[in-house]
Structure formats: C-alpha cells, structure tokens
Coordinates of C-alpha atoms in Angstrom, one line a residue:
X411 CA 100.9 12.2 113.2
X412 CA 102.3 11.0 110.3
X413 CA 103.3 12.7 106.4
X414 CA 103.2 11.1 103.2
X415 CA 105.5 13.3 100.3
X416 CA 104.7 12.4 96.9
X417 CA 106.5 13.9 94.3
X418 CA 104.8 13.6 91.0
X419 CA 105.5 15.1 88.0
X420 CA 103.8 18.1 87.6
X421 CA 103.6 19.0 91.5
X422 CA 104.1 17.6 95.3
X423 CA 101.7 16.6 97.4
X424 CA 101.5 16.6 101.3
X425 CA 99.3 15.0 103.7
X426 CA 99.0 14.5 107.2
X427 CA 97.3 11.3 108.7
X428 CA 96.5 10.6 112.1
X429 CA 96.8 7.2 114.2
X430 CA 93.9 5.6 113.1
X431 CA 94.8 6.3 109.1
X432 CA 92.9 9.6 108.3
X433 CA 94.3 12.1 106.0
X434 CA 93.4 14.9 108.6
X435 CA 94.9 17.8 105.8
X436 CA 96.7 18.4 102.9
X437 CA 98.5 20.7 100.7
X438 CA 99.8 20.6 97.1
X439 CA 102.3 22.7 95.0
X440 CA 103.4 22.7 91.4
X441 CA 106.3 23.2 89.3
X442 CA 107.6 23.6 86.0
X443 CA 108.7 20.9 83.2
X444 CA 111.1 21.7 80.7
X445 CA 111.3 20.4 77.0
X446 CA 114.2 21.7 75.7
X447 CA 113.7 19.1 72.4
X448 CA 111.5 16.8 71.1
X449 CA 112.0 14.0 73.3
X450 CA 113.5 15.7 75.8
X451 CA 111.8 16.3 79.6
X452 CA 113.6 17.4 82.4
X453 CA 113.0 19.4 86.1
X454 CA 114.9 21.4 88.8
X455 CA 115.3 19.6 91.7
X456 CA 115.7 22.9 93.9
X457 CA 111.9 23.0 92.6
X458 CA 110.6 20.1 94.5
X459 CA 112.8 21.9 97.8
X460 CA 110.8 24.8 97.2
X461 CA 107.9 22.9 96.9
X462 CA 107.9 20.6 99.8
X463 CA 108.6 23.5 102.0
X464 CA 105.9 25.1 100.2
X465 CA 103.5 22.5 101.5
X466 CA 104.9 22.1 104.6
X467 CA 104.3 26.0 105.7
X468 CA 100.9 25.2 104.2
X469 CA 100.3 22.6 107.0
X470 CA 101.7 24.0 110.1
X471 CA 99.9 27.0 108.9
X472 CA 96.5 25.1 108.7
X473 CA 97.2 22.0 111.2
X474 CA 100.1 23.1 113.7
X475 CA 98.8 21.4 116.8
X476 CA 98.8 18.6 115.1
X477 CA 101.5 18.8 112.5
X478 CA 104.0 19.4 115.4
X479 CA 103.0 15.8 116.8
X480 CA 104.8 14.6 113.8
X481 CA 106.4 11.1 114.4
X482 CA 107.2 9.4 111.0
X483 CA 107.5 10.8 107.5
X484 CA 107.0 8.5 104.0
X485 CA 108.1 9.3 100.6
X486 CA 106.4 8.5 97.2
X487 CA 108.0 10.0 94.0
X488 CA 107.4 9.9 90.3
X489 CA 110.2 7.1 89.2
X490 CA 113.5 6.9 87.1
X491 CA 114.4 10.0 87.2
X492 CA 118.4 11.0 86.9
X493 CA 119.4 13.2 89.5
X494 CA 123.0 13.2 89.0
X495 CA 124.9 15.0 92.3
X496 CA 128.3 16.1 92.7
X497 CA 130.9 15.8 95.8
X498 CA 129.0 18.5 97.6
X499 CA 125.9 17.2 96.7
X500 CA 124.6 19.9 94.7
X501 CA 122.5 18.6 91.5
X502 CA 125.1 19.0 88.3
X503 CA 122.3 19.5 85.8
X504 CA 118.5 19.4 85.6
X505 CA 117.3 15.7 86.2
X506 CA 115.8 13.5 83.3
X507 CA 112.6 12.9 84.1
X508 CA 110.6 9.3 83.5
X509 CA 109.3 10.2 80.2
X510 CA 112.3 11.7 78.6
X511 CA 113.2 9.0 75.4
X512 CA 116.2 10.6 74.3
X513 CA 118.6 7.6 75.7
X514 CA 116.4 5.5 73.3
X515 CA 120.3 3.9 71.5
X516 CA 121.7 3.5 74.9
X517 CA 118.6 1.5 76.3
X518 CA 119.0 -1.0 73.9
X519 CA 122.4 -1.4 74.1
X520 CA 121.7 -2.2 77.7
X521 CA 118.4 -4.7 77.2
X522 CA 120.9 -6.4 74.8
X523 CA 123.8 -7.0 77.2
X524 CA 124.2 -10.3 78.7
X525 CA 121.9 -11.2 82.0
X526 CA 120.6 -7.8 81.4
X527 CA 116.7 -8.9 81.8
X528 CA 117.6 -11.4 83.8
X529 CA 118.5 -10.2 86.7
X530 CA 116.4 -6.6 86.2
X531 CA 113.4 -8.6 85.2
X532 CA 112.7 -5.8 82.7
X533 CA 113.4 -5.0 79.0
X534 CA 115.7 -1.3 79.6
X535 CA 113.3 0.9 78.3
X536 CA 114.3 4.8 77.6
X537 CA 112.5 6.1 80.8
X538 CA 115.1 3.9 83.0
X539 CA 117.7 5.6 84.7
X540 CA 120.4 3.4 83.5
X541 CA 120.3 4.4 79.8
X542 CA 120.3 8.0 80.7
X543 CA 123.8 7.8 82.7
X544 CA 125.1 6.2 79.5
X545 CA 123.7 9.6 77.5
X546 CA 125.5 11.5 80.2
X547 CA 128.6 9.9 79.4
X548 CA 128.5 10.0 75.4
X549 CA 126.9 14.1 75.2
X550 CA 127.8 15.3 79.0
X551 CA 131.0 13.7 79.6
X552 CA 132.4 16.5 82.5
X553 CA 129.0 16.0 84.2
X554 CA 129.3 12.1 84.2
X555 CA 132.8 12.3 85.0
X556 CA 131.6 14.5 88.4
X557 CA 128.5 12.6 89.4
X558 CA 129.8 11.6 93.2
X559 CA 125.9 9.8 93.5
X560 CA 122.8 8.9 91.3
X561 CA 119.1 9.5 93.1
X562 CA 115.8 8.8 92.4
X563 CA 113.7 12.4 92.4
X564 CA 112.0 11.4 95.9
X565 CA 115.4 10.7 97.1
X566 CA 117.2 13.6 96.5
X567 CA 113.8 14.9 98.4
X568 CA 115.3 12.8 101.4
X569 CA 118.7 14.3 101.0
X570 CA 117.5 17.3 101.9
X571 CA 114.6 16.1 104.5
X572 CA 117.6 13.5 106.4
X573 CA 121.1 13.8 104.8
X574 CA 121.8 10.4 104.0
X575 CA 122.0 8.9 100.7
X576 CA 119.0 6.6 100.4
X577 CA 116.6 4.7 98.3
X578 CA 114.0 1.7 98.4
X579 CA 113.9 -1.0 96.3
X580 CA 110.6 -0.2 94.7
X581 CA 111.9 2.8 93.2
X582 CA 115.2 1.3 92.6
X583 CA 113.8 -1.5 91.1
X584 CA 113.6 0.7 87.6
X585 CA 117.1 1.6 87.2
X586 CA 117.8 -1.1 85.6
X587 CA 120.8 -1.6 88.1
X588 CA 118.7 -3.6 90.6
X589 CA 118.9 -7.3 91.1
X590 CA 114.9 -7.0 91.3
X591 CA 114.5 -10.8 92.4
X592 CA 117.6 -10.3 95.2
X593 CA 116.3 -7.0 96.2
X594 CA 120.4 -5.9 95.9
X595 CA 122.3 -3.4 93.8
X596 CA 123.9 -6.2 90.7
X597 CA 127.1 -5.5 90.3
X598 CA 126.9 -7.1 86.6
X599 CA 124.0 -4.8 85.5
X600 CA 126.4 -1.8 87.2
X601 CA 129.4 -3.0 84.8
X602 CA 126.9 -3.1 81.8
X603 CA 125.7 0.7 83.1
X604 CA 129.1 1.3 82.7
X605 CA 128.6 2.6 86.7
X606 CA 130.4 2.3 90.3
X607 CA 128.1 1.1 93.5
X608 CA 130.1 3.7 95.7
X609 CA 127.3 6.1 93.1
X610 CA 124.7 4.5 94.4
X611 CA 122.7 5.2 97.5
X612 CA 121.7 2.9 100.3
X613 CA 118.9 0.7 99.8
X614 CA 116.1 -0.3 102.7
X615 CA 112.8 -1.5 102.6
X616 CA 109.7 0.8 101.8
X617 CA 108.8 1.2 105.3
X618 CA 112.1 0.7 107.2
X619 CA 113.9 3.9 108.8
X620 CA 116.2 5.6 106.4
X621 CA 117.2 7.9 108.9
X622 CA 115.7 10.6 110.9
X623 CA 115.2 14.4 110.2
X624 CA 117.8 16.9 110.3
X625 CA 117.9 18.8 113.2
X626 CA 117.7 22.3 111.5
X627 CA 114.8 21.1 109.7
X628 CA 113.3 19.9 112.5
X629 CA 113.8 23.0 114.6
X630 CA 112.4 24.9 112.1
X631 CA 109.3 22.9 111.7
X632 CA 108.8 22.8 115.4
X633 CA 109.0 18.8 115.8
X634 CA 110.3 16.3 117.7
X635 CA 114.2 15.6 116.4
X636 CA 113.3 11.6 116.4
X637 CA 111.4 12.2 113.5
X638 CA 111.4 9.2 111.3
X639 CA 111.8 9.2 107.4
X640 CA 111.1 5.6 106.0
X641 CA 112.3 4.6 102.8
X642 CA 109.3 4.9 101.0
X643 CA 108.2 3.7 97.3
X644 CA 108.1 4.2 93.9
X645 CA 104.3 6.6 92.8
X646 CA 102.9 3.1 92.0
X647 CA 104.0 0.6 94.7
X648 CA 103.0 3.6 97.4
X649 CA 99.7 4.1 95.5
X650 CA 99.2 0.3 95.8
X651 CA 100.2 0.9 99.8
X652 CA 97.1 3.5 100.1
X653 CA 94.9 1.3 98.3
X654 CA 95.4 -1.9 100.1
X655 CA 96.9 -4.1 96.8
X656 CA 99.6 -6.2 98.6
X657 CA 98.4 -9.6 97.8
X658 CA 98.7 -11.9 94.8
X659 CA 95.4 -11.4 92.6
X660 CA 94.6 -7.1 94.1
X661 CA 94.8 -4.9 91.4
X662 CA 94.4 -1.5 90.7
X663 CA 94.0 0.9 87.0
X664 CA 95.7 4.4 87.8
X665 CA 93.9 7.3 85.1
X666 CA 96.8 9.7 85.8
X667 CA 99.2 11.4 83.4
X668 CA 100.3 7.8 82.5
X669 CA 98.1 4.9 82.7
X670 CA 98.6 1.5 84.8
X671 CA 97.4 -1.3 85.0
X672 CA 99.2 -3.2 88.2
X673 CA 98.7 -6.8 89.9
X674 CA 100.7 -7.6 93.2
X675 CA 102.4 -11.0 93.4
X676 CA 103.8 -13.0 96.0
X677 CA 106.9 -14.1 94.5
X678 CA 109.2 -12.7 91.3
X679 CA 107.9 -14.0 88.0
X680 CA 109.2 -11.8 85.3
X681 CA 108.5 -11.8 81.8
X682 CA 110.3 -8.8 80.4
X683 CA 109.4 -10.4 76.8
X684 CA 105.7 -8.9 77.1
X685 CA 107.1 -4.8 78.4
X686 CA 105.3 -5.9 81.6
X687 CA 107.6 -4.2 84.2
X688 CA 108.4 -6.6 86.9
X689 CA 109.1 -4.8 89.8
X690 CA 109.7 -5.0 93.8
X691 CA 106.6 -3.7 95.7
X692 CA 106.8 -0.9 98.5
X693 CA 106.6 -3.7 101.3
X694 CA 108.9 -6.5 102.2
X695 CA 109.1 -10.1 100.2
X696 CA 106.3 -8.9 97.6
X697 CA 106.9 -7.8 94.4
X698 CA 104.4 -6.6 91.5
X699 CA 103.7 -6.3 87.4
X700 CA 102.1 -3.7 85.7
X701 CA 101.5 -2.5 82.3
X702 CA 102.4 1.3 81.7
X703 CA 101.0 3.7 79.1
X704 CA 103.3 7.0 78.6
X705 CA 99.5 9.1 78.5
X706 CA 96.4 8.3 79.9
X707 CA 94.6 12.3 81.2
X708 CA 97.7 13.2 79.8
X709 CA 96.3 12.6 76.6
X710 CA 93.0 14.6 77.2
X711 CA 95.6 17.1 78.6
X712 CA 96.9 17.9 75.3
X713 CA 93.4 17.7 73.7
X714 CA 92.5 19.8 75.9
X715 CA 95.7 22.5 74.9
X716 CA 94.4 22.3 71.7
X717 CA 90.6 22.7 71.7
X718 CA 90.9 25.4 74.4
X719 CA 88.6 23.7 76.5
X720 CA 89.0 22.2 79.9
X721 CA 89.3 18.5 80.8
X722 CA 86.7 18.2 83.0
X723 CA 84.7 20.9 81.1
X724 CA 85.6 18.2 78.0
X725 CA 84.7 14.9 80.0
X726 CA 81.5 16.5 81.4
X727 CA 80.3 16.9 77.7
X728 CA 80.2 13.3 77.8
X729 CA 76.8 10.9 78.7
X730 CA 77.4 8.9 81.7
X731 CA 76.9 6.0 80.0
X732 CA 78.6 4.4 76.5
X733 CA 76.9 3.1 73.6
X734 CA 79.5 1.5 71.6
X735 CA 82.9 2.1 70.2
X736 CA 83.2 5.7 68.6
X737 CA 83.5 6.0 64.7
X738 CA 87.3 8.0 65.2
X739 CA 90.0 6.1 66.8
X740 CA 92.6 7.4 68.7
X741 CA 95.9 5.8 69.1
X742 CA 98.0 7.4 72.5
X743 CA 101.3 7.6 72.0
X744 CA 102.3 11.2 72.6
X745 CA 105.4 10.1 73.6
X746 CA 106.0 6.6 72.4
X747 CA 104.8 3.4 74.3
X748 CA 106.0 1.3 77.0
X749 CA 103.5 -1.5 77.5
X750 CA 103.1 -3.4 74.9
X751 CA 105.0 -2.2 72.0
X752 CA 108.6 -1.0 73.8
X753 CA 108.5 2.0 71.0
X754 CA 110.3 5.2 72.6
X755 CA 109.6 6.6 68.6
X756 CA 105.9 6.0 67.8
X757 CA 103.5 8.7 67.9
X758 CA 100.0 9.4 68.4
X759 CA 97.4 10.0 65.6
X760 CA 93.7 10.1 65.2
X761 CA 91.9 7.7 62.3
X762 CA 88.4 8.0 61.0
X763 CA 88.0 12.2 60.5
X764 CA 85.4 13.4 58.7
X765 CA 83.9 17.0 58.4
X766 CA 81.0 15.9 60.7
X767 CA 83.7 15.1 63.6
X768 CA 83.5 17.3 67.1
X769 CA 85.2 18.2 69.8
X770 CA 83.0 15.7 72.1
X771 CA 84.3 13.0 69.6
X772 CA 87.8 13.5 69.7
X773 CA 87.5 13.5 73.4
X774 CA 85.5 10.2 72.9
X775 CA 88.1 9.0 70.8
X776 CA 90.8 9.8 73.1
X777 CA 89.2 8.6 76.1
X778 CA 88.5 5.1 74.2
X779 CA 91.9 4.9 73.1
X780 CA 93.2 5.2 76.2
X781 CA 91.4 2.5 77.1
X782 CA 92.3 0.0 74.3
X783 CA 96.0 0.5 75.4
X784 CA 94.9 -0.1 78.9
X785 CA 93.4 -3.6 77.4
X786 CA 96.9 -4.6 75.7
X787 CA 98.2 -4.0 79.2
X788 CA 95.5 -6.6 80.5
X789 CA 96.7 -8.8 77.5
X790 CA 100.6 -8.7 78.6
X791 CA 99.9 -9.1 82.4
X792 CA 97.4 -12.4 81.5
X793 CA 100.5 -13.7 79.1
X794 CA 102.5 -13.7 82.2
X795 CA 100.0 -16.2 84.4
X796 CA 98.4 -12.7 86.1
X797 CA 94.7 -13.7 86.9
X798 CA 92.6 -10.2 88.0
X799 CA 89.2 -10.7 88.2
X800 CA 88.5 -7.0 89.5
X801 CA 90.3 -4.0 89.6
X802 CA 90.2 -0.6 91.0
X803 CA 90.3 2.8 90.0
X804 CA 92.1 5.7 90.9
X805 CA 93.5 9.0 89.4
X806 CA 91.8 12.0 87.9
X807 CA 90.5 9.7 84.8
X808 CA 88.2 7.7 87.3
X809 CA 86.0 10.6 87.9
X810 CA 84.5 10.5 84.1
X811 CA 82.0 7.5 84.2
X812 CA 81.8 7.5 80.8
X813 CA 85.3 6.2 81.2
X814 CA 85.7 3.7 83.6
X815 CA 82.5 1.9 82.3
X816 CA 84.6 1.9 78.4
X817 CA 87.4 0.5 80.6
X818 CA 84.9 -2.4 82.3
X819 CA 83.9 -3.4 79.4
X820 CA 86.9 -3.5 77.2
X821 CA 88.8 -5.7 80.2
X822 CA 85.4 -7.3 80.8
X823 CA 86.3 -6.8 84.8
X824 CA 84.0 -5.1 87.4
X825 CA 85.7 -1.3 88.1
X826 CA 85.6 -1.1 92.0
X827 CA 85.4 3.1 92.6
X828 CA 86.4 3.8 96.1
X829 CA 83.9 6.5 98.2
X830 CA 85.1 10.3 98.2
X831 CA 88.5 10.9 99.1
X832 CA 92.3 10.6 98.4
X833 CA 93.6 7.1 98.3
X834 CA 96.9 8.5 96.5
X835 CA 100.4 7.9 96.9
X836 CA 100.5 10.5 99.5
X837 CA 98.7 8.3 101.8
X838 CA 100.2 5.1 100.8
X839 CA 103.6 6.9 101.7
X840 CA 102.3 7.5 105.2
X841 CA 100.7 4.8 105.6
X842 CA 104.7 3.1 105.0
X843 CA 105.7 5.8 107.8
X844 CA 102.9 4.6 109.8
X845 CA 104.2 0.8 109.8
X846 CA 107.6 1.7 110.5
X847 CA 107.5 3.9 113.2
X848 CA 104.4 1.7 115.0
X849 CA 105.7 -1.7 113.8
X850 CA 102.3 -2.5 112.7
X851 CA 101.7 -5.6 110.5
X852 CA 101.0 -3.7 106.7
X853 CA 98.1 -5.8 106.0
X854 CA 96.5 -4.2 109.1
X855 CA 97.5 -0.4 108.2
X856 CA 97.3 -0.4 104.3
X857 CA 93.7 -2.1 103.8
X858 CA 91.6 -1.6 100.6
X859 CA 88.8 1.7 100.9
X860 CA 85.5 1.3 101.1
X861 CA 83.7 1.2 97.7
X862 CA 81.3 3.5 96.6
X863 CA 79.8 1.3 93.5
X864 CA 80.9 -1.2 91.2
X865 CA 80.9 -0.6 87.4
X866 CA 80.7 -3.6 85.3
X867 CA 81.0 -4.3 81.8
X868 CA 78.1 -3.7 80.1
X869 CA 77.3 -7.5 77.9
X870 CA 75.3 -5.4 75.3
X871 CA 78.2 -4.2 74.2
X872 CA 81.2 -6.4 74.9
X873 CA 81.4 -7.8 71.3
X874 CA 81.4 -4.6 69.5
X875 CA 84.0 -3.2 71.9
X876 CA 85.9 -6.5 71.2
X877 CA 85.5 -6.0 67.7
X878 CA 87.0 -2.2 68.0
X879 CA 90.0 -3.6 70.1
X880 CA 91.2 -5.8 67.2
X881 CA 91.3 -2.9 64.7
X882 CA 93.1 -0.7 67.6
X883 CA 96.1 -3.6 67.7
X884 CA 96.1 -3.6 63.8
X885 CA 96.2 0.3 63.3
X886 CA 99.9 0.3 65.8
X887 CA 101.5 -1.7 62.9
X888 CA 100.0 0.2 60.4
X889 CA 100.9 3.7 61.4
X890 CA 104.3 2.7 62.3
X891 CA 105.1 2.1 58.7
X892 CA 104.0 5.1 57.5
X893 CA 105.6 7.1 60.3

C-alpha cells in the first residue's frame, strides 16, 4: 500500500493506493485561513498536524488491513509557503501562505537583483517565499533573527511524519532561492534573499527517499517502521504525476482555487519575461511551464459568498452548452495576477451591468472570465516555443460543461475529461511513493487516465469568442488606470 498527502489550501487530503495504482480510500479534512489584512493570508501549521492525523484515523478506521501494509508515503502541498521554525523546531509564527501579496516591495527588489531570473528562471513574484523572509526581516525582525530553518507547508508536514529537514526541488523550485536549471540551492540568489543555506532543508528528487517514518508514529499507526516518505512535489508537478504529464508537449488546465495552465518540457527553457513560471517537475531531469491565475472556482467562491447561493447550485443554473461570449465581463483578479500581468495590486471588477443583469449572468461572466485569463496563460506559454495541441482537465471547475467547452473554444484545443474519479495530487504523490519504494520506471506508474469524452471548440463560435478576448486584454489596462 502506498499514501499520497496533499496539503492544499483549504484542507488535506489522504489516499491510499494499492500495487496496481488504485486509490482503494480516502479521507479529507479542513482548516482555517486567516486574513488578518487586506493582502494578508496566512495558516497554523499545527492545523495541517491535526489534520493529517485526522485523515489518518479516518483510514485505519475504514481500511486497517490494508492501511497497516503501508510501504511508502508521498507528499503534495500547496507551494511557497513561509514556515519559519526555530532551534527547537517549533513554527515562530503562522506561515504566509502562496497568495499572501503583502511582500509585494520586497519581491521586486529581488526580481531586480543581479542573475536573479537567471538562475530562478522566474520573475520573484509576491507569492514566492523569498520576498516574504525579506518582510520578516524589515516588520518581524526577532522572528527572522530566530528562524533556525525555512519549509515549504508539505515539508514541515514531513518534519513531523520523518524528522528530517527535507524538501524537493519542485516545490523548492518557487522560492526563488533555487538554481531551477542546476536543481541546487544558489548561493547568489541566497545572498540576494539576504539568507544562510544552513536555513535551508535538504533537497532530493520527487520520488527519492527523504527518510523513513518515525518510529512513534509508526507504532502508533500500526505499520512497518521501514516506512518510506519520498520527497514528494509541489500541488502542480504531483497533479501532473497523477495525470500522466511528464513529457514535452502533455498538458493539463487545473479549475481549482487558482487556475493553471501547465506544459511539461524536457529540458529548462525559461522565459521569466512572459510571468510563465519555469519550474523543476516532480520527476528527475524534467522540468515544466505554466501560467497561474490567483482565482479560478475561487472566483465563483466569492460569487457565490455574495449571492448566497451555492457553486454548484450556481453552475448547474447554467446550459450545458455556450452560445457566445456573455454581454457582462468579468475581469478575475481577487487578489492581483500572476500570469500574464505580474500585478500583486490589481483587482477584480465586473463591466457591462445593467438592471436586466442576473445572478446566472454574473456567474456566466465569472466563469468566462476565468477563462479569458486562462487564454493569456495559453498566450505566454506559446511566446515561450510551448506547442499543446490538447489539454486536460482537472479540479472542481471541470465538472461544469458549460465551462470547459468556453475554455475549448477560447484556446481552440480539444479538453480531454478523464472518466469518474480522483486524478489529484493525492494520487500523483503516491504514485511518487510508489516509484521510489518499487523502483519502477515513472512513465510505467504515472500514465495518463482513461478519457471519458473529448470537448472541442465549437467553430460556430470561435470568432466571436476571439473577438471577446481582445476586449478582455484591453479592459486590464483600462481598469488599472482608474484603480
């Protein structure tokens, strides 16, 4: 048996594959976000403790037989996250989650230092780690002065889970203190962090050992003690592990709280110019791009806060199918942009209101406008030689087929939708547990799912979708001078 963790933002999920690569069970549990200020989001690591053992007692519960066969354990976590540790490697403060901006000065301080993007292969946005530390230093100076080590939310999970300090170089690859081409800590882009590599943890590949599970813990869990905890990836570069894109030209669209659009590659071509982030995949010698939006269902999230209505309760209000771009435009920047724009200060706002307007058209509006951002991440990864001719698509957005066939046709790709099931992080994170304990090739554990049906872009339509892209880019200038 093997367990894939993934530690997203709003909860952890668990689940427990057998030999042959199906998820036999598993369990999820939630916690809390803080936003003390505008700008500002941060979590309890004790939290994702609490939850992981939450899961776990879920499991044995559920699946013990099998759960206590355990022989290999992979991590996924939501990235860039500050988890800031003392000597006694207790956290010294909540950790600053990915989509906090507020070390929006010290980020580009950073992307302007010398070698900077060359050697990260990534403009320094806010989200990064790096820029954060620099915040800690300026506003939290006794807590920066006592930070022994620096982890990645997933690898604070391991701490806990092994005892060693660990990370892999997919999630260490948006820190902005990796050498993302050399697959090494930089000691130039620590200098410019204004950091010491004695605070950074051990790097190993995604699915190499990064130690084995603590006694106590295993003990208490009822498992063998040569339990193996791999190092694991990044949310995206395990989601790409689960759904088989580990080759130059697979891609995938992820409709989660943020929106991706990622290509693997074979070698390191960077082009931080474009916001693309350039980053080391989950398995050796491959690395990948992808375009990020801060809020994809995130967006329909907040719609949904403010209509009183579900999101899927919203979605289903929806036809199945589109019939051209919608009369109110939504632009999706809740909490500023990465891809294309690199604006940590922009903010979302809805054009083309009238007293007619519904609630089915703001949804409309939001879903389309997620959609259009989606298509200037399609724009960036093409500007960087990236050639998809399919994609896809996972996450919680890929349900709504009034979606994914707006997303066909405004990237004019066929939408692959895999059949029923979870082809998530969590399994991509035991899938990299899977090839490490088994020393399986990854090409023969982490294959693509079967699809369930194709959605192409519908030709009807193309130009007038086309037509309502153009005005999309034009109204991010626009609304930027008057905010």
């Amino acid at each position: 048996m093997f367990l894939g963790l993934d530690l997203g933002t709003s909860g952890l999920r668990a689940s427990l594959i057998d030999d042959a690569g199906q998820i036999l069970a598993s369990a999820e549990a939630t916690y809390a976000v803080s936003h003390l200020h505008p700008g500002w989001s941060e979590q309890n690591p004790d939290d994702w403790i609490a939850a992981c053992a939450d899961t776990i007692s879920s499991l044995r519960q559920t699946h013990g037989t099998q759960f206590a066969a355990l022989k290999g354990i992979g991590l996924s976590g939501q990235m860039h996250g500050a988890t800031v540790i003392g000597a006694d490697d207790r956290p010294l403060r909540p950790c600053i989650l990915w989509n906090d901006t507020r070390a929006h000065a010290e980020a580009a301080m950073l992307d302007a230092a010398p070698d900077v993007r060359r050697l990260s292969g990534n403009i320094v946005f806010p989200g990064f780690t790096a820029p954060k530390l620099l915040w800690l230093k300026t506003h939290e100076p006794q807590v920066f002065a006592a930070t022994a080590k620096v982890l990645l939310p997933k690898d604070y999970l391991r701490l806990w889970l092994t005892g060693a300090h660990v990370s892999d170089m997919s999630d260490a690859a948006g820190t902005a203190w990796l050498d993302v081409g050399a697959r090494a800590w930089s000691d130039t882009l620590l200098d410019a962090g204004q950091m010491r590599r004695d605070q950074m943890p051990d790097l190993v590949e995604g699915c190499a050992s990064s130690g084995q599970l603590r006694p106590a813990l295993a003990a208490e869990w009822g498992v063998s003690p040569d339990v193996i905890v791999v190092g694991g990836g990044g949310d995206n570069a395990a989601a790409a592990c689960g759904v088989g894109t580990l080759n130059e030209g697979d891609g995938f669209i992820s409709l989660g709280t943020s929106g991706v659009l990622l290509a693997a590659k074979n070698s390191f071509a960077p082009a931080p110019e474009t916001a693309v982030h350039s980053f080391c995949h989950a398995i050796p010698n491959t690395w990948y791009q992808m375009g990020v939006i801060l809020a994809a269902t995130d967006g329909l999230n907040w719609l949904s806060k403010m209509t009183g209505q579900s999101p899927a309760d919203m979605a289903a209000a929806l036809p199945d199918q589109i019939d051209g771009p919608a009369a109110v435009r939504f632009l999706p920047y809740l909490s500023g942009e990465r891809t294309p724009h690199n604006d940590s200060a922009i903010r979302g706002s809805f054009t083309g209101l009238d007293i007619g307007t519904e609630r089915t058209d703001l949804t409309r509006a939001v879903m389309e406008g997620v959609s259009f951002a989606l298509r200037d991440s399609l724009e960036a990864l093409k500007s960087t030689g990236t050639d998809l001719r399919r994609v896809l698509a996972i996450g919680g957005g890929a349900q709504s087929a009034f979606w994914v066939e707006t997303l066909a046709t405004l990237l004019n790709l066929p939408v692959d939708l895999p059949e029923q099931g979870d082809f998530g992080a969590a399994l991509g994170a035991a899938r990299l547990a899977m090839v490490g304990v088994t020393g399986a090739a990854p090409s023969d554990i982490m294959t693509p799912p079967p699809v369930a049906r194709t959605i192409a872009p519908r030709a009807d339509l193309t130009d007038r979708y086309e037509t309502a892209y153009q005005a999309f880019r034009n109204s991010y200038p626009a609304i930027k001078a008057i905010q």
